[in-house]
């Protein structure tokens, strides 16, 4: 089976508190509410000022090629909270980058960490990926905390051009492999 076939089989996932599922056209309004608020998007993409712009962005980014992209839904309230996706998935090198955003009202509850942990584990153990990256702006402490809480380790810090503003920014590149996960497991086991 290819990585893509495996991803198709994982189109809908459940974690303790979340449902990860494909985007639907009905998500447009909830997506717009998130992407029209600059507080939600400081490090992601430019604010979408109209509902039509937001709809076009959602369809282009998450629906046109849906594999490896999930809407993050609160299981209890069924509220649309954000998105998580594999970017730059390379079948040959078996590496991918994980990107995500969650609306500000849901920050600080460990929801992004829950989604990242679940997808990272599946990527390494079911999809056959060998290395998953999270790249966060130096100023984006929230995203760095998610990476760290999910077991990712800092690989390097580097300067690069922001893909939207094209300004030079400093980034932190975190990554996770099976070896790193096994180290974390051993440390937890040794402390008990």
N, CA, C and O of each residue as an XYZ file, in Angstrom:
768
protein
N       0.830     -1.200      0.000
C       0.000      0.000      0.000
C       0.868      1.255      0.000
O       1.910      1.300      0.654
N       0.435      2.262     -0.731
C       1.191      3.506     -0.757
C       0.820      4.354      0.456
O      -0.178      4.102      1.133
N       1.639      5.355      0.709
C       1.341      6.311      1.783
C      -0.027      6.937      1.520
O      -0.799      7.155      2.454
N      -0.334      7.230      0.241
C      -1.596      7.893     -0.099
C      -2.790      6.990      0.182
O      -3.828      7.463      0.646
N      -2.653      5.697     -0.094
C      -3.740      4.747      0.202
C      -3.952      4.679      1.706
O      -5.086      4.669      2.184
N      -2.844      4.632      2.451
C      -2.954      4.621      3.913
C      -3.604      5.898      4.436
O      -4.423      5.856      5.354
N      -3.238      7.025      3.848
C      -3.844      8.296      4.273
C      -5.340      8.307      3.988
O      -6.128      8.823      4.781
N      -5.723      7.738      2.856
C      -7.152      7.675      2.509
C      -7.913      6.872      3.557
O      -9.047      7.202      3.904
N      -7.278      5.815      4.057
C      -7.922      4.983      5.087
C      -8.019      5.714      6.424
O      -8.826      5.348      7.279
N      -7.200      6.743      6.602
C      -7.193      7.501      7.860
C      -7.873      8.863      7.704
O      -7.556      9.806      8.429
N      -8.803      8.960      6.761
C      -9.464     10.241      6.493
C     -10.264     10.733      7.694
O     -10.423     11.939      7.881
N     -10.771      9.804      8.509
C     -11.506     10.190      9.717
C     -10.860      9.532     10.921
O     -10.689      8.314     10.957
N     -10.504     10.336     11.900
C      -9.836      9.832     13.102
C     -10.491     10.430     14.332
O     -11.036     11.533     14.291
N     -10.428      9.683     15.427
C     -10.923     10.210     16.694
C      -9.804     10.191     17.700
O      -9.036      9.232     17.774
N      -9.711     11.261     18.484
C      -8.822     11.263     19.637
C      -9.756     11.330     20.838
O     -10.974     11.223     20.698
N      -9.177     11.507     22.011
C     -10.011     11.560     23.213
C     -11.107     12.624     23.099
O     -12.270     12.358     23.403
N     -10.728     13.835     22.656
C     -11.698     14.941     22.636
C     -12.033     15.452     21.245
O     -12.917     16.293     21.085
N     -11.326     14.944     20.235
C     -11.461     15.524     18.901
C     -11.887     14.523     17.841
O     -11.666     13.317     17.952
N     -12.505     15.074     16.816
C     -12.777     14.323     15.600
C     -11.948     15.001     14.519
O     -12.070     16.208     14.311
N     -11.115     14.242     13.835
C     -10.353     14.771     12.703
C     -11.014     14.191     11.469
O     -11.083     12.973     11.304
N     -11.503     15.074     10.598
C     -12.243     14.600      9.437
C     -11.961     15.492      8.229
O     -11.432     16.594      8.376
N     -12.317     15.010      7.023
C     -12.098     15.861      5.844
C     -12.940     17.136      5.939
O     -13.994     17.158      6.573
N     -12.454     18.182      5.301
C     -13.211     19.429      5.210
C     -14.442     19.194      4.335
O     -14.416     18.393      3.401
N     -15.519     19.910      4.657
C     -16.690     19.884      3.789
C     -17.023     21.334      3.446
O     -16.591     22.262      4.131
N     -17.781     21.509      2.399
C     -18.153     22.863      1.983
C     -18.903     23.589      3.103
O     -18.832     24.812      3.219
N     -19.615     22.824      3.916
C     -20.378     23.397      5.028
C     -19.475     24.020      6.102
O     -19.961     24.755      6.961
N     -18.178     23.735      6.061
C     -17.245     24.322      7.030
C     -16.895     25.769      6.697
O     -16.238     26.445      7.489
N     -17.331     26.249      5.530
C     -16.926     27.581      5.051
C     -17.083     28.675      6.095
O     -16.144     29.432      6.343
N     -18.254     28.768      6.707
C     -18.505     29.887      7.610
C     -17.611     29.811      8.851
O     -17.034     30.815      9.269
N     -17.501     28.624      9.432
C     -16.658     28.447     10.618
C     -15.189     28.728     10.269
O     -14.464     29.336     11.057
N     -14.762     28.283      9.089
C     -13.396     28.536      8.617
C     -13.179     30.047      8.473
O     -12.148     30.577      8.889
N     -14.153     30.724      7.884
C     -14.070     32.176      7.696
C     -13.930     32.885      9.046
O     -13.139     33.819      9.180
N     -14.706     32.436     10.054
C     -14.643     33.070     11.369
C     -13.229     32.981     11.946
O     -12.775     33.904     12.623
N     -12.542     31.888     11.683
C     -11.169     31.735     12.189
C     -10.188     32.564     11.358
O      -9.378     33.304     11.916
N     -10.256     32.445     10.029
C      -9.238     33.091      9.187
C      -9.467     34.587      8.970
O      -8.635     35.259      8.360
N     -10.586     35.109      9.464
C     -10.805     36.555      9.357
C     -10.353     37.268     10.627
O     -10.382     38.496     10.697
N      -9.930     36.485     11.641
C      -9.464     37.067     12.904
C      -7.942     36.987     12.963
O      -7.387     35.894     13.075
N      -7.253     38.141     12.890
C      -5.786     38.122     12.856
C      -5.153     37.458     14.082
O      -4.037     36.946     13.989
N      -5.843     37.455     15.232
C      -5.284     36.811     16.427
C      -5.054     35.321     16.212
O      -4.124     34.741     16.774
N      -5.901     34.707     15.399
C      -5.775     33.267     15.152
C      -4.613     32.947     14.227
O      -4.109     31.824     14.222
N      -4.186     33.935     13.440
C      -3.344     33.651     12.283
C      -1.995     34.315     12.265
O      -1.374     34.418     11.207
N      -1.521     34.770     13.407
C      -0.282     35.548     13.396
C       0.828     34.882     12.581
O       1.651     35.576     11.984
N       0.863     33.553     12.547
C       2.007     32.884     11.923
C       1.609     31.968     10.769
O       2.424     31.166     10.313
N       0.368     32.076     10.289
C      -0.071     31.085      9.312
C      -0.170     31.655      7.916
O       0.764     31.506      7.128
N      -1.265     32.301      7.588
C      -1.375     32.934      6.279
C      -2.089     34.265      6.448
O      -2.682     34.518      7.497
N      -2.043     35.119      5.432
C      -2.659     36.445      5.582
C      -4.149     36.341      5.900
O      -4.831     35.420      5.449
N      -4.633     37.283      6.669
C      -6.056     37.319      7.038
C      -6.909     37.404      5.766
O      -6.598     38.147      4.835
N      -7.985     36.625      5.757
C      -8.929     36.643      4.631
C     -10.055     37.579      5.025
O     -10.767     37.332      5.998
N     -10.217     38.658      4.264
C     -11.151     39.688      4.700
C     -12.588     39.429      4.288
O     -13.507     39.952      4.919
N     -12.808     38.639      3.252
C     -14.197     38.372      2.861
C     -14.474     36.873      2.959
O     -13.569     36.040      2.913
N     -15.758     36.569      3.095
C     -16.143     35.167      3.190
C     -15.790     34.438      1.888
O     -15.432     33.260      1.916
N     -15.889     35.131      0.755
C     -15.542     34.517     -0.542
C     -14.049     34.170     -0.600
O     -13.681     33.092     -1.066
N     -13.196     35.079     -0.130
C     -11.747     34.802     -0.087
C     -11.462     33.592      0.793
O     -10.666     32.723      0.438
N     -12.122     33.550      1.940
C     -11.918     32.445      2.877
C     -12.370     31.130      2.248
O     -11.694     30.111      2.386
N     -13.515     31.150      1.556
C     -14.043     29.953      0.903
C     -13.052     29.462     -0.155
O     -12.755     28.270     -0.234
N     -12.543     30.399     -0.971
C     -11.580     30.038     -2.015
C     -10.318     29.417     -1.407
O      -9.792     28.428     -1.917
N      -9.842     30.018     -0.303
C      -8.643     29.515      0.372
C      -8.892     28.109      0.928
O      -8.070     27.210      0.750
N     -10.026     27.928      1.599
C     -10.336     26.633      2.200
C     -10.399     25.541      1.136
O      -9.842     24.458      1.311
N     -11.084     25.838      0.032
C     -11.211     24.843     -1.046
C      -9.837     24.543     -1.641
O      -9.490     23.379     -1.839
N      -9.053     25.583     -1.927
C      -7.738     25.393     -2.537
C      -6.776     24.640     -1.613
O      -6.053     23.749     -2.059
N      -6.769     25.004     -0.320
C      -5.803     24.414      0.602
C      -6.208     23.058      1.141
O      -5.358     22.189      1.335
N      -7.500     22.863      1.387
C      -7.906     21.676      2.132
C      -8.835     20.715      1.389
O      -8.944     19.551      1.774
N      -9.509     21.180      0.329
C     -10.491     20.311     -0.319
C     -10.050     19.797     -1.683
O     -10.422     18.693     -2.082
N      -9.257     20.595     -2.399
C      -8.857     20.214     -3.750
C      -8.057     18.906     -3.722
O      -8.290     18.008     -4.532
N      -7.125     18.814     -2.792
C      -6.344     17.590     -2.594
C      -6.484     17.224     -1.119
O      -5.681     17.648     -0.289
N      -7.514     16.431     -0.798
C      -7.891     16.275      0.619
C      -7.032     15.316      1.460
O      -7.091     15.376      2.688
N      -6.246     14.443      0.842
C      -5.531     13.456      1.653
C      -4.462     14.107      2.526
O      -3.686     14.948      2.073
N      -4.447     13.688      3.796
C      -3.461     14.233      4.730
C      -3.845     15.579      5.281
O      -3.004     16.294      5.825
N      -5.140     15.944      5.146
C      -5.632     17.231      5.652
C      -6.925     16.991      6.419
O      -7.846     16.341      5.925
N      -6.977     17.523      7.626
C      -8.144     17.280      8.466
C      -8.678     18.568      9.072
O      -7.913     19.461      9.436
N      -9.990     18.651      9.175
C     -10.628     19.682      9.985
C     -10.599     19.155     11.416
O     -10.805     17.962     11.645
N     -10.346     20.033     12.373
C     -10.324     19.647     13.791
C     -11.666     20.049     14.396
O     -12.017     21.228     14.438
N     -12.404     19.049     14.860
C     -13.761     19.260     15.383
C     -13.813     18.832     16.851
O     -13.286     17.784     17.223
N     -14.451     19.655     17.671
C     -14.665     19.293     19.076
C     -15.752     18.222     19.119
O     -16.871     18.445     18.659
N     -15.412     17.051     19.680
C     -16.373     15.935     19.681
C     -17.672     16.287     20.405
O     -18.762     15.965     19.932
N     -17.544     16.957     21.567
C     -18.738     17.257     22.358
C     -19.640     18.273     21.677
O     -20.826     18.014     21.475
N     -19.085     19.432     21.318
C     -19.907     20.527     20.791
C     -20.067     20.492     19.272
O     -20.898     21.207     18.711
N     -19.264     19.655     18.613
C     -19.226     19.595     17.139
C     -18.703     20.893     16.519
O     -18.853     21.114     15.318
N     -18.086     21.754     17.344
C     -17.551     23.025     16.837
C     -16.309     22.784     15.986
O     -15.493     21.913     16.288
N     -16.180     23.567     14.921
C     -15.014     23.548     14.048
C     -13.934     24.377     14.745
O     -14.126     25.568     14.986
N     -12.792     23.748     15.071
C     -11.756     24.434     15.851
C     -10.553     24.871     15.027
O      -9.863     25.824     15.389
N     -10.299     24.174     13.914
C      -9.099     24.508     13.143
C      -8.766     23.417     12.150
O      -9.640     22.680     11.692
N      -7.476     23.326     11.823
C      -7.043     22.372     10.803
C      -5.666     21.835     11.139
O      -4.878     22.473     11.837
N      -5.396     20.642     10.623
C      -4.064     20.051     10.751
C      -3.785     19.314      9.449
O      -4.671     18.665      8.895
N      -2.556     19.414      8.965
C      -2.269     18.766      7.689
C      -0.799     18.426      7.536
O       0.078     19.064      8.119
N      -0.558     17.391      6.726
C       0.810     17.060      6.331
C       1.133     17.913      5.121
O       0.384     17.927      4.144
N       2.237     18.616      5.185
C       2.681     19.423      4.053
C       3.993     18.835      3.565
O       4.716     18.184      4.320
N       4.291     19.073      2.300
C       5.560     18.617      1.712
C       5.800     17.142      2.009
O       6.911     16.750      2.367
N       4.750     16.316      1.861
C       4.908     14.893      2.117
C       5.678     14.272      0.947
O       5.233     14.328     -0.199
N       6.820     13.690      1.247
C       7.687     13.110      0.229
C       7.688     11.597      0.382
O       8.229     11.056      1.347
N       7.077     10.924     -0.583
C       6.952      9.473     -0.499
C       8.306      8.771     -0.592
O       8.502      7.698     -0.022
N       9.223      9.384     -1.309
C      10.538      8.769     -1.516
C      11.393      8.828     -0.242
O      11.968      7.820      0.169
N      11.473     10.019      0.381
C      12.298     10.163      1.591
C      11.496      9.791      2.845
O      12.056      9.663      3.933
N      10.187      9.621      2.679
C       9.285      9.280      3.794
C       9.325     10.331      4.895
O       9.350     10.013      6.084
N       9.328     11.610      4.463
C       9.330     12.715      5.405
C       8.146     13.627      5.108
O       7.664     13.702      3.978
N       7.694     14.312      6.140
C       6.611     15.276      5.951
C       6.716     16.344      7.025
O       7.349     16.158      8.064
N       6.073     17.469      6.739
C       5.981     18.551      7.711
C       4.527     18.589      8.169
O       3.609     18.398      7.372
N       4.333     18.835      9.445
C       2.985     18.911      9.999
C       2.678     20.373     10.292
O       3.442     21.053     10.976
N       1.549     20.851      9.768
C       1.121     22.223     10.026
C      -0.252     22.198     10.673
O      -1.040     21.287     10.421
N      -0.549     23.195     11.511
C      -1.844     23.196     12.190
C      -2.189     24.595     12.672
O      -1.312     25.438     12.861
N      -3.472     24.827     12.867
C      -3.915     26.032     13.569
C      -5.221     25.716     14.278
O      -6.027     24.905     13.823
N      -5.399     26.386     15.408
C      -6.612     26.222     16.218
C      -7.066     27.616     16.611
O      -6.241     28.476     16.921
N      -8.372     27.846     16.602
C      -8.878     29.177     16.959
C      -8.495     29.535     18.394
O      -8.376     28.677     19.269
N      -8.310     30.822     18.593
C      -7.758     31.317     19.856
C      -8.571     30.890     21.084
O      -7.998     30.615     22.138
N      -9.901     30.834     20.953
C     -10.741     30.464     22.108
C     -10.421     29.060     22.617
O     -10.713     28.737     23.769
N      -9.833     28.237     21.778
C      -9.545     26.850     22.169
C      -8.081     26.643     22.562
O      -7.662     25.516     22.827
N      -7.302     27.729     22.600
C      -5.898     27.598     22.968
C      -5.745     27.221     24.438
O      -6.625     27.490     25.255
N      -4.625     26.600     24.758
C      -4.272     26.323     26.143
C      -4.971     25.119     26.743
O      -4.876     24.886     27.948
N      -5.676     24.345     25.916
C      -6.376     23.157     26.436
C      -5.705     21.864     25.985
O      -6.187     20.770     26.282
N      -4.589     21.995     25.267
C      -3.883     20.803     24.811
C      -4.516     20.138     23.593
O      -4.183     19.000     23.264
N      -5.427     20.843     22.921
C      -6.126     20.229     21.778
C      -5.204     20.057     20.572
O      -5.234     19.021     19.908
N      -4.387     21.073     20.290
C      -3.442     20.949     19.166
C      -2.453     19.823     19.458
O      -2.126     19.032     18.573
N      -1.979     19.753     20.704
C      -1.034     18.694     21.095
C      -1.663     17.321     20.892
O      -1.013     16.401     20.395
N      -2.931     17.188     21.277
C      -3.655     15.912     21.130
C      -3.714     15.497     19.654
O      -3.480     14.335     19.320
N      -4.026     16.451     18.783
C      -4.100     16.156     17.341
C      -2.715     15.826     16.786
O      -2.566     14.881     16.011
N      -1.704     16.600     17.179
C      -0.332     16.389     16.690
C       0.199     15.026     17.144
O       0.785     14.290     16.350
N      -0.007     14.691     18.419
C       0.471     13.396     18.943
C      -0.154     12.238     18.168
O       0.544     11.309     17.763
N      -1.461     12.296     17.965
C      -2.176     11.222     17.269
C      -1.654     11.056     15.850
O      -1.339      9.945     15.424
N      -1.564     12.163     15.122
C      -1.122     12.066     13.723
C       0.344     11.686     13.606
O       0.726     10.980     12.673
N       1.170     12.142     14.537
C       2.596     11.795     14.501
C       2.780     10.301     14.710
O       3.550      9.655     13.999
N       2.070      9.758     15.686
C       2.167      8.328     15.971
C       1.715      7.516     14.749
O       2.389      6.570     14.340
N       0.572      7.896     14.173
C       0.068      7.187     12.985
C       1.039      7.314     11.812
O       1.256      6.358     11.067
N       1.617      8.495     11.657
C       2.549      8.721     10.538
C       3.759      7.804     10.652
O       4.200      7.218      9.663
N       4.291      7.682     11.863
C       5.500      6.873     12.053
C       5.202      5.377     12.073
O       6.012      4.579     11.603
N       4.043      4.990     12.616
C       3.774      3.566     12.792
C       2.817      2.965     11.773
O       2.833      1.751     11.572
N       1.977      3.781     11.118
C       1.056      3.214     10.134
C       1.340      3.669      8.717
O       1.159      2.909      7.766
N       1.789      4.918      8.576
C       2.043      5.420      7.219
C       3.442      5.084      6.746
O       3.736      5.152      5.552
N       4.315      4.718      7.691
C       5.680      4.389      7.305
C       6.569      5.599      7.080
O       7.614      5.489      6.439
N       6.163      6.762      7.601
C       7.051      7.916      7.512
C       8.180      7.719      8.528
O       8.000      7.053      9.548
N       9.338      8.306      8.237
C      10.479      8.131      9.131
C      10.818      9.401      9.901
O      11.485      9.338     10.934
N      10.368     10.547      9.412
C      10.734     11.814     10.040
C       9.632     12.833      9.799
O       9.263     13.103      8.656
N       9.111     13.396     10.884
C       8.063     14.408     10.783
C       8.618     15.710     11.351
O       9.252     15.715     12.406
N       8.378     16.807     10.650
C       8.878     18.109     11.087
C       7.732     19.034     11.453
O       6.634     18.952     10.902
N       8.021     19.916     12.400
C       7.156     21.058     12.676
C       8.075     22.265     12.608
O       9.087     22.319     13.307
N       7.731     23.223     11.778
C       8.553     24.421     11.647
C       7.740     25.600     12.166
O       6.664     25.904     11.651
N       8.269     26.258     13.193
C       7.538     27.351     13.846
C       8.371     28.624     13.816
O       9.596     28.584     13.932
N       7.686     29.755     13.657
C       8.372     31.044     13.778
C       8.956     31.137     15.184
O       8.369     30.635     16.143
N      10.108     31.780     15.299
C      10.766     31.956     16.593
C       9.822     32.594     17.616
O       9.859     32.258     18.800
N       8.962     33.534     17.138
C       8.051     34.224     18.064
C       6.836     33.367     18.436
O       6.109     33.695     19.374
N       6.621     32.289     17.714
C       5.409     31.490     17.941
C       5.634     30.454     19.036
O       5.784     29.262     18.772
N       5.653     30.950     20.283
C       5.907     30.058     21.424
C       4.821     28.992     21.563
O       5.111     27.863     21.958
N       3.578     29.338     21.242
C       2.481     28.364     21.387
C       2.734     27.141     20.515
O       2.565     26.008     20.966
N       3.136     27.365     19.278
C       3.381     26.253     18.369
C       4.608     25.443     18.806
O       4.634     24.220     18.672
N       5.612     26.136     19.325
C       6.795     25.429     19.822
C       6.433     24.552     21.014
O       6.924     23.431     21.139
N       5.564     25.071     21.897
C       5.131     24.278     23.058
C       4.377     23.029     22.615
O       4.556     21.953     23.185
N       3.526     23.178     21.588
C       2.795     22.016     21.065
C       3.803     20.966     20.591
O       3.684     19.788     20.929
N       4.794     21.398     19.807
C       5.808     20.472     19.292
C       6.522     19.765     20.445
O       6.688     18.545     20.428
N       6.942     20.542     21.445
C       7.684     19.972     22.576
C       6.810     19.005     23.380
O       7.262     17.924     23.758
N       5.552     19.400     23.640
C       4.651     18.533     24.424
C       4.325     17.242     23.666
O       4.018     16.217     24.274
N       4.395     17.304     22.336
C       4.118     16.107     21.529
C       5.373     15.244     21.341
O       5.338     14.236     20.635
N       6.480     15.648     21.979
C       7.689     14.824     21.939
C       8.693     15.196     20.860
O       9.737     14.555     20.742
N       8.393     16.222     20.071
C       9.324     16.650     19.027
C      10.551     17.287     19.671
O      10.452     17.894     20.737
N      11.704     17.150     19.026
C      12.913     17.781     19.548
C      13.415     18.825     18.553
O      13.236     18.694     17.343
N      14.044     19.856     19.094
C      14.565     20.938     18.264
C      15.760     20.419     17.470
O      16.731     19.922     18.040
N      15.674     20.540     16.170
C      16.737     20.091     15.280
C      17.681     21.253     14.975
O      18.902     21.107     15.034
N      17.096     22.413     14.647
C      17.931     23.564     14.296
C      17.083     24.826     14.308
O      15.853     24.784     14.286
N      17.786     25.942     14.344
C      17.139     27.242     14.190
C      17.737     27.838     12.922
O      18.946     27.751     12.708
N      16.908     28.439     12.086
C      17.434     28.962     10.821
C      16.669     30.204     10.394
O      15.561     30.467     10.862
N      17.287     30.964      9.492
C      16.619     32.141      8.925
C      16.076     31.758      7.556
O      16.718     31.037      6.793
N      14.883     32.254      7.265
C      14.290     31.964      5.966
C      13.281     33.037      5.618
O      12.939     33.886      6.441
N      12.814     32.982      4.390
C      11.854     33.964      3.908
C      10.444     33.465      4.209
O      10.102     32.323      3.903
N       9.635     34.324      4.807
C       8.249     33.971      5.098
C       7.500     33.771      3.783
O       7.614     34.589      2.871
N       6.736     32.685      3.686
C       6.128     32.367      2.384
C       5.041     33.346      1.951
O       4.668     33.373      0.779
N       4.527     34.153      2.886
C       3.490     35.117      2.512
C       4.015     36.545      2.462
O       3.782     37.263      1.489
N       4.731     36.962      3.520
C       5.211     38.352      3.552
C       6.556     38.491      2.831
O       6.949     39.595      2.454
N       7.258     37.377      2.642
C       8.594     37.327      2.027
C       9.641     38.106      2.828
O      10.702     38.446      2.304
N       9.337     38.389      4.106
C      10.324     39.017      4.989
C      11.204     37.904      5.554
O      10.768     36.759      5.675
N      12.449     38.248      5.900
C      13.328     37.267      6.544
C      12.854     37.071      7.978
O      12.642     38.033      8.715
N      12.693     35.809      8.358
C      12.231     35.482      9.703
C      13.142     34.388     10.263
O      13.846     33.707      9.517
N      13.117     34.235     11.564
C      13.844     33.140     12.197
C      12.837     32.038     12.522
O      11.754     32.301     13.043
N      13.212     30.815     12.206
C      12.342     29.658     12.407
C      13.022     28.647     13.314
O      14.249     28.607     13.412
N      12.215     27.837     13.972
C      12.731     26.701     14.738
C      12.163     25.440     14.078
O      10.957     25.313     13.867
N      13.066     24.521     13.764
C      12.696     23.276     13.082
C      12.752     22.145     14.111
O      13.826     21.764     14.577
N      11.584     21.619     14.452
C      11.470     20.473     15.366
C      11.246     19.229     14.531
O      10.703     19.303     13.429
N      11.666     18.076     15.058
C      11.332     16.856     14.328
C      11.107     15.697     15.280
O      11.480     15.740     16.453
N      10.486     14.660     14.739
C      10.156     13.469     15.510
C      10.393     12.245     14.639
O      10.008     12.204     13.471
N      11.039     11.247     15.241
C      11.272      9.962     14.575
C      10.855      8.866     15.553
O      10.581      9.149     16.720
N      10.804      7.627     15.089
C      10.493      6.509     15.988
C      11.515      6.436     17.119
O      11.158      6.183     18.269
N      12.790      6.659     16.786
C      13.858      6.601     17.792
C      13.603      7.603     18.909
O      13.748      7.278     20.087
N      13.223      8.820     18.538
C      12.940      9.858     19.542
C      11.748      9.428     20.400
O      11.779      9.557     21.623
N      10.695      8.917     19.749
C       9.513      8.450     20.488
C       9.887      7.350     21.475
O       9.418      7.343     22.613
N      10.735      6.420     21.033
C      11.144      5.313     21.903
C      11.971      5.816     23.089
O      11.867      5.283     24.193
N      12.796      6.851     22.855
C      13.573      7.462     23.951
C      12.630      8.041     24.996
O      12.818      7.844     26.197
N      11.605      8.764     24.520
C      10.621      9.382     25.414
C       9.916      8.291     26.236
O       9.752      8.419     27.449
N       9.502      7.210     25.542
C       8.843      6.084     26.225
C       9.744      5.506     27.321
O       9.292      5.241     28.435
N      11.045      5.313     26.980
C      11.987      4.762     27.946
C      12.139      5.673     29.155
O      12.164      5.206     30.293
N      12.243      6.991     28.903
C      12.375      7.937     30.007
C      11.173      7.878     30.925
O      11.321      7.877     32.147
N       9.967      7.829     30.340
C       8.727      7.753     31.134
C       8.752      6.465     31.954
O       8.434      6.470     33.144
N       9.133      5.368     31.309
C       9.161      4.058     31.963
C      10.176      4.049     33.120
O       9.902      3.508     34.191
N      11.341      4.652     32.889
C      12.395      4.667     33.906
C      12.021      5.515     35.126
O      12.515      5.268     36.226
N      11.151      6.512     34.936
C      10.755      7.373     36.045
C       9.683      6.741     36.933
O       9.394      7.260     38.011
N       9.089      5.624     36.493
C       8.018      5.002     37.290
C       8.519      3.879     38.143
O       7.740      3.260     38.868
